[in-house]
mmCIF file of C-alpha atoms in Angstrom:
data_model
loop_
_atom_site.group_PDB
_atom_site.id
_atom_site.type_symbol
_atom_site.label_atom_id
_atom_site.label_comp_id
_atom_site.label_asym_id
_atom_site.label_seq_id
_atom_site.Cartn_x
_atom_site.Cartn_y
_atom_site.Cartn_z
ATOM 1 C CA MET A 14 0.000 0.000 0.000
ATOM 2 C CA ASP A 15 1.376 3.430 -0.838
ATOM 3 C CA ILE A 16 1.228 6.339 1.607
ATOM 4 C CA LYS A 17 -1.895 7.828 0.072
ATOM 5 C CA GLU A 18 -3.777 4.542 0.390
ATOM 6 C CA GLN A 19 -2.592 4.084 3.958
ATOM 7 C CA GLU A 20 -3.809 7.574 4.832
ATOM 8 C CA PHE A 21 -7.128 6.863 3.163
ATOM 9 C CA SER A 22 -7.562 3.563 5.009
ATOM 10 C CA ARG A 23 -6.797 5.276 8.295
ATOM 11 C CA MET A 24 -9.306 8.004 7.519
ATOM 12 C CA VAL A 25 -11.999 5.451 6.664
ATOM 13 C CA ARG A 26 -11.293 3.490 9.849
ATOM 14 C CA GLU A 27 -11.529 6.645 11.960
ATOM 15 C CA HIS A 28 -14.710 7.946 10.348
ATOM 16 C CA LYS A 29 -16.461 4.716 9.393
ATOM 17 C CA SER A 30 -19.178 5.185 11.987
ATOM 18 C CA THR A 31 -20.007 8.669 10.679
ATOM 19 C CA ILE A 32 -20.096 7.490 7.073
ATOM 20 C CA TYR A 33 -22.188 4.439 7.921
ATOM 21 C CA THR A 34 -24.573 6.447 10.087
ATOM 22 C CA VAL A 35 -25.274 8.873 7.247
ATOM 23 C CA CYS A 36 -25.832 5.994 4.822
ATOM 24 C CA TYR A 37 -28.059 4.181 7.292
ATOM 25 C CA MET A 38 -30.298 7.201 7.805
ATOM 26 C CA PHE A 39 -30.798 7.517 4.050
ATOM 27 C CA SER A 40 -31.553 3.845 3.441
ATOM 28 C CA ASN A 41 -34.511 1.565 3.779
ATOM 29 C CA ASP A 42 -32.806 -1.812 3.883
ATOM 30 C CA GLU A 43 -29.459 -3.505 4.438
ATOM 31 C CA ASP A 44 -28.619 -3.755 0.720
ATOM 32 C CA GLU A 45 -29.259 -0.093 0.210
ATOM 33 C CA VAL A 46 -27.071 0.942 3.124
ATOM 34 C CA SER A 47 -24.255 -1.256 1.777
ATOM 35 C CA ASP A 48 -24.594 0.231 -1.697
ATOM 36 C CA LEU A 49 -24.561 3.778 -0.365
ATOM 37 C CA PHE A 50 -21.631 3.004 1.883
ATOM 38 C CA GLN A 51 -19.609 1.615 -1.009
ATOM 39 C CA GLU A 52 -20.491 4.518 -3.230
ATOM 40 C CA THR A 53 -19.559 7.022 -0.535
ATOM 41 C CA LEU A 54 -16.179 5.366 -0.023
ATOM 42 C CA ILE A 55 -15.505 5.426 -3.748
ATOM 43 C CA ASN A 56 -16.445 9.106 -3.927
ATOM 44 C CA LEU A 57 -14.214 9.831 -0.935
ATOM 45 C CA TRP A 58 -11.372 7.973 -2.638
ATOM 46 C CA LYS A 59 -11.899 9.925 -5.852
ATOM 47 C CA GLY A 60 -11.857 13.220 -4.000
ATOM 48 C CA PHE A 61 -9.166 12.321 -1.491
ATOM 49 C CA GLU A 62 -6.256 13.455 -3.664
ATOM 50 C CA SER A 63 -7.795 16.853 -4.352
ATOM 51 C CA PHE A 64 -8.871 17.453 -0.728
ATOM 52 C CA ARG A 65 -6.885 20.542 0.277
ATOM 53 C CA HIS A 66 -7.641 20.583 4.018
ATOM 54 C CA GLU A 67 -9.334 23.962 3.609
ATOM 55 C CA SER A 68 -12.221 22.632 5.667
ATOM 56 C CA LYS A 69 -12.117 20.115 8.502
ATOM 57 C CA LEU A 70 -11.708 16.511 7.386
ATOM 58 C CA SER A 71 -14.871 15.493 9.223
ATOM 59 C CA THR A 72 -16.833 18.268 7.477
ATOM 60 C CA TRP A 73 -15.550 17.155 4.086
ATOM 61 C CA ILE A 74 -16.450 13.528 4.815
ATOM 62 C CA TYR A 75 -19.928 14.584 5.872
ATOM 63 C CA ARG A 76 -20.338 16.633 2.719
ATOM 64 C CA VAL A 77 -19.297 13.779 0.436
ATOM 65 C CA ALA A 78 -21.465 11.266 2.305
ATOM 66 C CA MET A 79 -24.493 13.572 2.256
ATOM 67 C CA ASN A 80 -24.071 14.432 -1.415
ATOM 68 C CA THR A 81 -23.694 10.766 -2.305
ATOM 69 C CA CYS A 82 -26.773 9.760 -0.344
ATOM 70 C CA ILE A 83 -28.942 12.627 -1.529
ATOM 71 C CA SER A 84 -27.998 12.528 -5.173
ATOM 72 C CA ALA A 85 -27.579 8.770 -5.629
ATOM 73 C CA ASP A 86 -29.629 7.445 -8.473
ATOM 74 C CA ARG A 87 -30.972 4.395 -6.742
ATOM 75 C CA LYS A 88 -32.259 2.740 -9.873
ATOM 76 C CA LYS A 89 -28.898 3.000 -11.549
ATOM 77 C CA ARG A 90 -27.094 1.827 -8.450
ATOM 78 C CA LYS A 91 -29.183 -1.312 -8.236
ATOM 79 C CA GLN A 92 -28.224 -2.191 -11.795
ATOM 80 C CA GLY A 93 -24.491 -1.779 -11.203
ATOM 81 C CA THR A 94 -21.981 -4.486 -10.419
ATOM 82 C CA LYS A 95 -22.767 -5.864 -7.009
ATOM 83 C CA VAL A 96 -19.836 -6.774 -4.868
ATOM 84 C CA PRO A 97 -20.605 -7.671 -1.255
ATOM 85 C CA LEU A 98 -19.535 -5.343 1.509
ATOM 86 C CA SER A 99 -19.399 -6.917 4.890
ATOM 87 C CA MET A 100 -19.952 -5.215 8.194
ATOM 88 C CA ASN A 101 -21.030 -7.643 10.815
ATOM 89 C CA ILE A 102 -24.076 -5.708 11.913
ATOM 90 C CA ASN A 103 -27.703 -5.744 10.884
ATOM 91 C CA LEU A 104 -29.469 -2.652 12.089
ATOM 92 C CA TYR A 105 -32.691 -3.643 10.362
ATOM 93 C CA ASN A 106 -33.158 -7.103 11.829
ATOM 94 C CA ASP A 107 -31.190 -7.437 15.072
ATOM 95 C CA GLU A 108 -33.465 -7.545 18.082
ATOM 96 C CA ASP A 109 -31.237 -6.468 20.978
ATOM 97 C CA HIS A 110 -32.211 -3.430 23.019
ATOM 98 C CA GLU A 111 -29.527 -1.164 21.561
ATOM 99 C CA THR A 112 -30.484 -1.939 17.977
ATOM 100 C CA LYS A 113 -34.126 -1.284 18.805
ATOM 101 C CA GLN A 114 -33.103 2.122 20.125
ATOM 102 C CA VAL A 115 -31.176 2.809 16.934
ATOM 103 C CA ARG A 116 -34.158 1.715 14.847
ATOM 104 C CA GLN A 117 -36.365 4.111 16.719
ATOM 105 C CA LEU A 118 -34.023 6.942 15.769
ATOM 106 C CA HIS A 119 -34.019 5.700 12.171
ATOM 107 C CA GLU A 120 -37.816 5.727 12.062
ATOM 108 C CA ARG A 121 -37.945 9.267 13.400
ATOM 109 C CA ILE A 122 -35.386 10.578 10.942
ATOM 110 C CA GLN A 123 -36.963 8.747 8.020
ATOM 111 C CA ARG A 124 -40.067 10.895 8.474
ATOM 112 C CA LEU A 125 -38.089 13.888 7.240
ATOM 113 C CA ASP A 126 -37.163 14.769 3.679
ATOM 114 C CA LEU A 127 -33.589 14.190 2.485
ATOM 115 C CA VAL A 128 -32.060 17.601 3.231
ATOM 116 C CA ASP A 129 -33.787 17.794 6.612
ATOM 117 C CA ARG A 130 -32.386 14.379 7.506
ATOM 118 C CA ALA A 131 -28.907 15.666 6.757
ATOM 119 C CA LEU A 132 -29.430 18.770 8.879
ATOM 120 C CA VAL A 133 -30.860 17.030 11.902
ATOM 121 C CA MET A 134 -28.207 14.328 11.895
ATOM 122 C CA MET A 135 -25.435 16.887 11.996
ATOM 123 C CA TRP A 136 -27.250 18.799 14.717
ATOM 124 C CA LEU A 137 -27.702 15.633 16.770
ATOM 125 C CA GLU A 138 -24.008 14.887 16.363
ATOM 126 C CA GLY A 139 -23.235 18.217 17.972
ATOM 127 C CA MET A 140 -21.918 20.062 14.931
ATOM 128 C CA ASN A 141 -22.272 23.827 15.190
ATOM 129 C CA TYR A 142 -24.379 25.893 12.798
ATOM 130 C CA GLU A 143 -21.309 27.105 10.862
ATOM 131 C CA GLU A 144 -20.169 23.553 10.188
ATOM 132 C CA ILE A 145 -23.678 22.460 9.189
ATOM 133 C CA ALA A 146 -23.974 25.474 6.869
ATOM 134 C CA ASP A 147 -20.614 24.596 5.333
ATOM 135 C CA VAL A 148 -21.655 21.012 4.611
ATOM 136 C CA VAL A 149 -25.109 21.785 3.242
ATOM 137 C CA GLY A 150 -24.153 24.993 1.457
ATOM 138 C CA ILE A 151 -26.735 27.317 3.028
ATOM 139 C CA SER A 152 -26.373 30.335 5.320
ATOM 140 C CA VAL A 153 -25.927 29.942 9.066
ATOM 141 C CA LYS A 154 -29.182 31.818 9.641
ATOM 142 C CA ASN A 155 -30.994 29.491 7.298
ATOM 143 C CA VAL A 156 -29.644 26.494 9.247
ATOM 144 C CA GLY A 157 -31.198 27.906 12.413
ATOM 145 C CA VAL A 158 -34.563 28.497 10.755
ATOM 146 C CA LYS A 159 -34.607 25.066 9.156
ATOM 147 C CA LEU A 160 -33.673 23.325 12.391
ATOM 148 C CA VAL A 161 -36.550 25.005 14.243
ATOM 149 C CA ARG A 162 -38.953 23.712 11.581
ATOM 150 C CA ILE A 163 -37.414 20.244 11.656
ATOM 151 C CA LYS A 164 -37.757 20.068 15.428
ATOM 152 C CA GLU A 165 -41.416 21.007 15.043
ATOM 153 C CA LYS A 166 -41.895 18.227 12.493
ATOM 154 C CA LEU A 167 -40.178 15.727 14.770
ATOM 155 C CA LYS A 168 -42.400 16.651 17.667
ATOM 156 C CA GLN A 169 -45.469 15.825 15.620
ATOM 157 C CA LYS A 170 -46.201 12.147 15.813
ATOM 158 C CA MET B 9 -40.415 16.664 27.616
ATOM 159 C CA GLU B 10 -39.585 17.830 24.073
ATOM 160 C CA GLU B 11 -35.925 18.416 24.932
ATOM 161 C CA LEU B 12 -35.912 14.978 26.495
ATOM 162 C CA ASN B 13 -36.996 13.646 23.126
ATOM 163 C CA PHE B 14 -34.024 15.235 21.367
ATOM 164 C CA ASP B 15 -31.679 14.124 24.120
ATOM 165 C CA GLU B 16 -32.919 10.636 23.550
ATOM 166 C CA MET B 17 -32.216 10.988 19.824
ATOM 167 C CA ARG B 18 -28.735 12.259 20.622
ATOM 168 C CA ASN B 19 -28.138 9.267 22.843
ATOM 169 C CA GLN B 20 -29.403 6.985 20.123
ATOM 170 C CA ILE B 21 -27.043 8.411 17.529
ATOM 171 C CA THR B 22 -24.158 8.083 20.002
ATOM 172 C CA LEU B 23 -25.202 4.493 20.622
ATOM 173 C CA LEU B 24 -25.252 3.807 16.902
ATOM 174 C CA LYS B 25 -21.791 5.263 16.407
ATOM 175 C CA GLN B 26 -20.419 3.284 19.340
ATOM 176 C CA LYS B 27 -21.866 0.111 17.857
ATOM 177 C CA LEU B 28 -20.328 0.879 14.481
ATOM 178 C CA ASP B 29 -16.955 1.768 15.962
ATOM 179 C CA HIS B 30 -16.634 -1.833 17.121
ATOM 180 C CA GLN B 31 -17.193 -3.195 13.640
ATOM 181 C CA ASP B 32 -14.565 -3.957 11.020
ATOM 182 C CA ILE B 33 -15.270 -2.937 7.485
ATOM 183 C CA VAL B 34 -14.285 -5.271 4.720
ATOM 184 C CA ASN B 35 -14.933 -3.261 1.656
ATOM 185 C CA ASP B 36 -14.491 -5.538 -1.277
ATOM 186 C CA HIS B 37 -15.482 -2.893 -3.783
ATOM 187 C CA LEU B 38 -12.937 -0.378 -2.512
ATOM 188 C CA LEU B 39 -10.273 -3.058 -2.504
ATOM 189 C CA ARG B 40 -11.010 -3.782 -6.128
ATOM 190 C CA GLU B 41 -10.973 -0.088 -7.021
ATOM 191 C CA THR B 42 -7.488 0.341 -5.539
ATOM 192 C CA MET B 43 -6.372 -2.822 -7.319
ATOM 193 C CA ARG B 44 -7.639 -1.344 -10.562
ATOM 194 C CA ASN B 45 -5.519 1.761 -9.977
ATOM 195 C CA ARG B 46 -2.449 -0.411 -9.565
ATOM 196 C CA MET B 47 -3.365 -2.331 -12.669
ATOM 197 C CA GLY B 48 -3.127 1.016 -14.467
ATOM 198 C CA THR B 49 0.593 1.120 -13.586
ATOM 199 C CA ILE B 50 1.089 -2.339 -15.064
ATOM 200 C CA ASN B 51 -0.780 -1.411 -18.241
ATOM 201 C CA PHE B 52 1.205 1.789 -18.570
ATOM 202 C CA THR B 53 4.454 -0.224 -18.455
ATOM 203 C CA LYS B 54 3.121 -2.407 -21.255
ATOM 204 C CA ILE B 55 2.201 0.618 -23.386
ATOM 205 C CA LYS B 56 5.634 2.176 -22.814
ATOM 206 C CA SER B 57 7.280 -1.077 -23.927
ATOM 207 C CA TYR B 58 5.205 -1.131 -27.117
ATOM 208 C CA ILE B 59 6.085 2.503 -27.846
ATOM 209 C CA CYS B 60 9.823 1.803 -27.386
ATOM 210 C CA ALA B 61 9.678 -1.252 -29.639
ATOM 211 C CA GLY B 62 7.718 0.727 -32.250
ATOM 212 C CA MET B 63 10.190 3.603 -32.177
ATOM 213 C CA CYS B 64 13.148 1.235 -32.628
ATOM 214 C CA ILE B 65 11.453 -0.481 -35.556
ATOM 215 C CA VAL B 66 10.884 2.901 -37.227
ATOM 216 C CA LEU B 67 14.219 4.536 -36.385
ATOM 217 C CA TYR B 68 16.758 1.711 -36.817
ATOM 218 C CA PRO B 69 16.269 1.378 -40.591
ATOM 219 C CA LEU B 70 17.312 5.051 -40.827
ATOM 220 C CA LEU B 71 20.617 4.136 -39.179
ATOM 221 C CA SER B 72 21.081 1.548 -41.890
ATOM 222 C CA VAL B 73 20.564 4.244 -44.536
ATOM 223 C CA THR B 74 23.184 6.494 -42.905
ATOM 224 C CA GLY B 75 25.603 3.572 -42.819
ATOM 225 C CA THR B 76 25.936 3.547 -39.030
ATOM 226 C CA PHE B 77 24.770 -0.048 -38.847
ATOM 227 C CA SER B 78 24.586 -2.881 -41.350
ATOM 228 C CA ASN B 79 21.306 -4.129 -42.787
ATOM 229 C CA ALA B 80 21.760 -7.439 -40.985
ATOM 230 C CA PHE B 81 22.089 -5.678 -37.633
ATOM 231 C CA VAL B 82 19.068 -3.458 -38.262
ATOM 232 C CA ILE B 83 16.913 -6.393 -39.354
ATOM 233 C CA THR B 84 18.027 -8.410 -36.312
ATOM 234 C CA THR B 85 17.246 -5.452 -34.031
ATOM 235 C CA CYS B 86 13.774 -5.058 -35.527
ATOM 236 C CA ILE B 87 13.102 -8.793 -35.129
ATOM 237 C CA MET B 88 14.341 -8.577 -31.535
ATOM 238 C CA MET B 89 12.005 -5.661 -30.846
ATOM 239 C CA LEU B 90 9.077 -7.566 -32.324
ATOM 240 C CA PHE B 91 9.996 -10.540 -30.149
ATOM 241 C CA CYS B 92 10.093 -8.284 -27.057
ATOM 242 C CA ALA B 93 6.736 -6.729 -27.955
ATOM 243 C CA PHE B 94 5.248 -10.194 -28.402
ATOM 244 C CA GLY B 95 6.802 -11.320 -25.093
ATOM 245 C CA THR B 96 5.241 -8.328 -23.360
ATOM 246 C CA TYR B 97 1.876 -9.125 -24.940
ATOM 247 C CA TYR B 98 2.157 -12.779 -23.899
ATOM 248 C CA VAL B 99 3.048 -11.999 -20.277
ATOM 249 C CA HIS B 100 0.367 -9.304 -19.971
ATOM 250 C CA ARG B 101 -2.396 -11.249 -21.697
ATOM 251 C CA PRO B 102 -3.864 -13.018 -18.618
ATOM 252 C CA VAL B 103 -3.767 -9.729 -16.687
ATOM 253 C CA ASP B 104 -5.519 -7.883 -19.527
ATOM 254 C CA ARG B 105 -8.242 -10.512 -19.723
ATOM 255 C CA MET B 106 -9.065 -10.262 -16.031
ATOM 256 C CA ASN B 107 -12.105 -8.298 -14.861
ATOM 257 C CA LEU B 108 -11.049 -6.977 -11.478
ATOM 258 C CA MET B 109 -14.546 -5.957 -10.455
ATOM 259 C CA THR B 110 -16.050 -9.421 -10.850
ATOM 260 C CA GLU B 111 -13.207 -11.972 -10.748
ATOM 261 C CA ASP B 112 -12.775 -13.837 -7.464
ATOM 262 C CA LEU B 113 -9.782 -12.595 -5.490
ATOM 263 C CA ALA B 114 -8.041 -15.988 -5.378
ATOM 264 C CA SER B 115 -7.914 -16.060 -9.191
ATOM 265 C CA VAL B 116 -6.656 -12.476 -9.282
ATOM 266 C CA ALA B 117 -3.861 -13.364 -6.836
ATOM 267 C CA LYS B 118 -2.929 -16.421 -8.912
ATOM 268 C CA VAL B 119 -2.752 -14.452 -12.158
ATOM 269 C CA MET B 120 -0.726 -11.689 -10.515
ATOM 270 C CA ALA B 121 1.735 -14.197 -8.995
ATOM 271 C CA LYS B 122 2.261 -15.831 -12.407
ATOM 272 C CA PHE B 123 2.678 -12.413 -14.027
ATOM 273 C CA ARG B 124 5.255 -11.419 -11.435
ATOM 274 C CA LYS B 125 7.204 -14.679 -11.899
ATOM 275 C CA GLN B 126 7.248 -14.355 -15.684
ATOM 276 C CA TYR B 127 8.313 -10.717 -15.465
ATOM 277 C CA ASP B 128 11.232 -11.662 -13.224
ATOM 278 C CA GLN B 129 12.217 -14.589 -15.449
ATOM 279 C CA TRP B 130 12.226 -12.233 -18.413
ATOM 280 C CA LEU B 131 14.541 -9.851 -16.549
ATOM 281 C CA HIS B 132 16.918 -12.532 -15.291
ATOM 282 C CA TYR B 133 17.193 -14.779 -18.351
ATOM 283 C CA VAL B 134 15.746 -13.276 -21.554
ATOM 284 C CA THR B 135 17.056 -9.723 -21.123
ATOM 285 C CA PRO B 136 20.735 -10.684 -20.649
ATOM 286 C CA ALA B 137 20.460 -13.297 -23.410
ATOM 287 C CA LEU B 138 19.267 -10.589 -25.806
ATOM 288 C CA ILE B 139 21.142 -7.544 -24.560
ATOM 289 C CA ILE B 140 24.688 -8.925 -24.264
ATOM 290 C CA PRO B 141 25.012 -10.254 -27.852
ATOM 291 C CA TRP B 142 23.055 -7.304 -29.261
ATOM 292 C CA LEU B 143 25.182 -4.718 -27.476
ATOM 293 C CA SER B 144 28.413 -6.494 -28.428
ATOM 294 C CA TRP B 145 27.317 -6.556 -32.057
ATOM 295 C CA ALA B 146 26.252 -2.894 -31.918
ATOM 296 C CA MET B 147 29.628 -1.927 -30.445
ATOM 297 C CA TYR B 148 31.465 -3.868 -33.124
ATOM 298 C CA GLU B 149 29.440 -2.238 -35.906
ATOM 299 C CA PHE B 150 29.577 1.260 -34.481
ATOM 300 C CA ALA B 151 33.050 1.513 -32.959
ATOM 301 C CA TRP B 152 35.119 -0.964 -34.943
ATOM 302 C CA LYS B 153 33.654 -1.857 -38.332
ATOM 303 C CA ASN B 154 32.200 1.504 -39.342
ATOM 304 C CA ALA B 155 34.395 3.813 -37.251
ATOM 305 C CA PRO B 156 36.779 6.238 -38.939
ATOM 306 C CA GLU B 157 40.393 5.101 -38.976
ATOM 307 C CA GLY B 158 42.741 6.128 -36.210
ATOM 308 C CA VAL B 159 40.134 6.633 -33.500
ATOM 309 C CA ASN B 160 40.222 4.926 -30.130
ATOM 310 C CA HIS B 161 37.566 2.230 -30.531
ATOM 311 C CA TRP B 162 36.689 2.074 -26.866
ATOM 312 C CA LEU B 163 36.291 5.827 -26.663
ATOM 313 C CA PHE B 164 34.077 5.680 -29.733
ATOM 314 C CA ALA B 165 31.988 2.965 -28.118
ATOM 315 C CA LEU B 166 31.526 5.002 -24.960
ATOM 316 C CA PRO B 167 28.330 6.874 -26.052
ATOM 317 C CA LEU B 168 26.797 3.539 -26.986
ATOM 318 C CA LEU B 169 27.666 2.073 -23.598
ATOM 319 C CA VAL B 170 26.345 5.132 -21.760
ATOM 320 C CA GLY B 171 23.134 4.995 -23.811
ATOM 321 C CA ALA B 172 22.750 1.306 -23.075
ATOM 322 C CA ALA B 173 23.337 1.914 -19.347
ATOM 323 C CA ILE B 174 20.696 4.674 -19.262
ATOM 324 C CA GLY B 175 18.296 2.425 -21.186
ATOM 325 C CA MET B 176 18.861 -0.411 -18.765
ATOM 326 C CA VAL B 177 18.275 1.814 -15.720
ATOM 327 C CA ILE B 178 15.020 3.121 -17.209
ATOM 328 C CA GLY B 179 13.967 -0.395 -18.217
ATOM 329 C CA TYR B 180 14.734 -1.721 -14.761
ATOM 330 C CA ALA B 181 12.744 1.107 -13.140
ATOM 331 C CA TRP B 182 9.734 0.240 -15.320
ATOM 332 C CA HIS B 183 10.173 -3.404 -14.474
ATOM 333 C CA ARG B 184 10.255 -2.667 -10.713
ATOM 334 C CA LYS B 185 7.188 -0.464 -10.987
ATOM 335 C CA ALA B 186 5.153 -3.198 -12.661
ATOM 336 C CA VAL B 187 6.424 -5.893 -10.293
ATOM 337 C CA ASN B 188 5.764 -3.714 -7.236
ATOM 338 C CA ALA B 189 2.223 -3.050 -8.455
ATOM 339 C CA ALA B 190 1.673 -6.805 -8.833
ATOM 340 C CA ASP B 191 3.214 -7.420 -5.398
ATOM 341 C CA ASN B 192 0.951 -4.820 -3.819
ATOM 342 C CA ILE B 193 -2.142 -6.400 -5.331
ATOM 343 C CA ILE B 194 -1.110 -9.847 -4.027
ATOM 344 C CA LYS B 195 -0.278 -8.416 -0.592
ATOM 345 C CA GLN B 196 -3.562 -6.531 -0.403
ATOM 346 C CA ILE B 197 -5.550 -9.666 -1.250
ATOM 347 C CA GLU B 198 -3.631 -11.652 1.371
ATOM 348 C CA GLU B 199 -4.278 -8.973 4.007
ATOM 349 C CA GLU B 200 -7.997 -9.145 3.312
ATOM 350 C CA LYS B 201 -8.131 -12.941 3.723
#
């Protein structure tokens, strides 16, 4: 492995939970989350060389993951070459208490539209409004307004 | 009560991330993508070899016209270049036929190991067997047979020797690059097992 690949592997290992969480919140089944995860990693790899560290690495990863999940053409993706990705976890079928908790979160977030899902996830992860605005490409003020509306939506059953 | 709801969501996302942090990712697709990048290095070496052989085949007959080398030497050189191009094609053929995105990794490793072995055999046996007689003949033609009278033959042969040395260094660097790429693919597959 050359240095670039080693760096990339390290980055993926460190941020795998963030990437997977984003993909999970935008998916409806295990296959879909795997597809999105693979596609996000490939997009990260493609952009890794040109990443100039002008923004935080975590912000860049979020942006790529969000863009991949929001813009993915699901129909096309399903037709592509399928190569299995393994992560020994099944968040859709496991029945332990923790997974049930996670599924509850998934159900709540799934009620929102795609951009709102992205916003609320970042907010729940504790990112500040500037970082969220940077990832989504809207103004900081707009982030605040949108989050108030999203919270209202979430409160409604 | 509402804030409690969001706190609960925050806890849930933390729980999810903790769960995921304990998982190992085996990303077959990514592995294959990086292998494909390395395969690009191997293919590039092949293309460079073809270009060199092609250039020699075009340029050496001109040296025959100028009287630098005999027709027999030029024809032999062109045949040798064609042989090298064919050898390159033969060694690369199984690698070219492989579809990295669908082929099982054991087969990929097998093909790459064979490729690496053949590449090394070519370097250790075929290259010296071709280069030593060819260079000796070239030196004889250039510095002895066709050299002006009264010159120091060895001094006259020096540019040829320097050129050959540079060519060998470049050739060896290309060889190492291709072999290293093959080695990396094999190593990466083994690490994933």
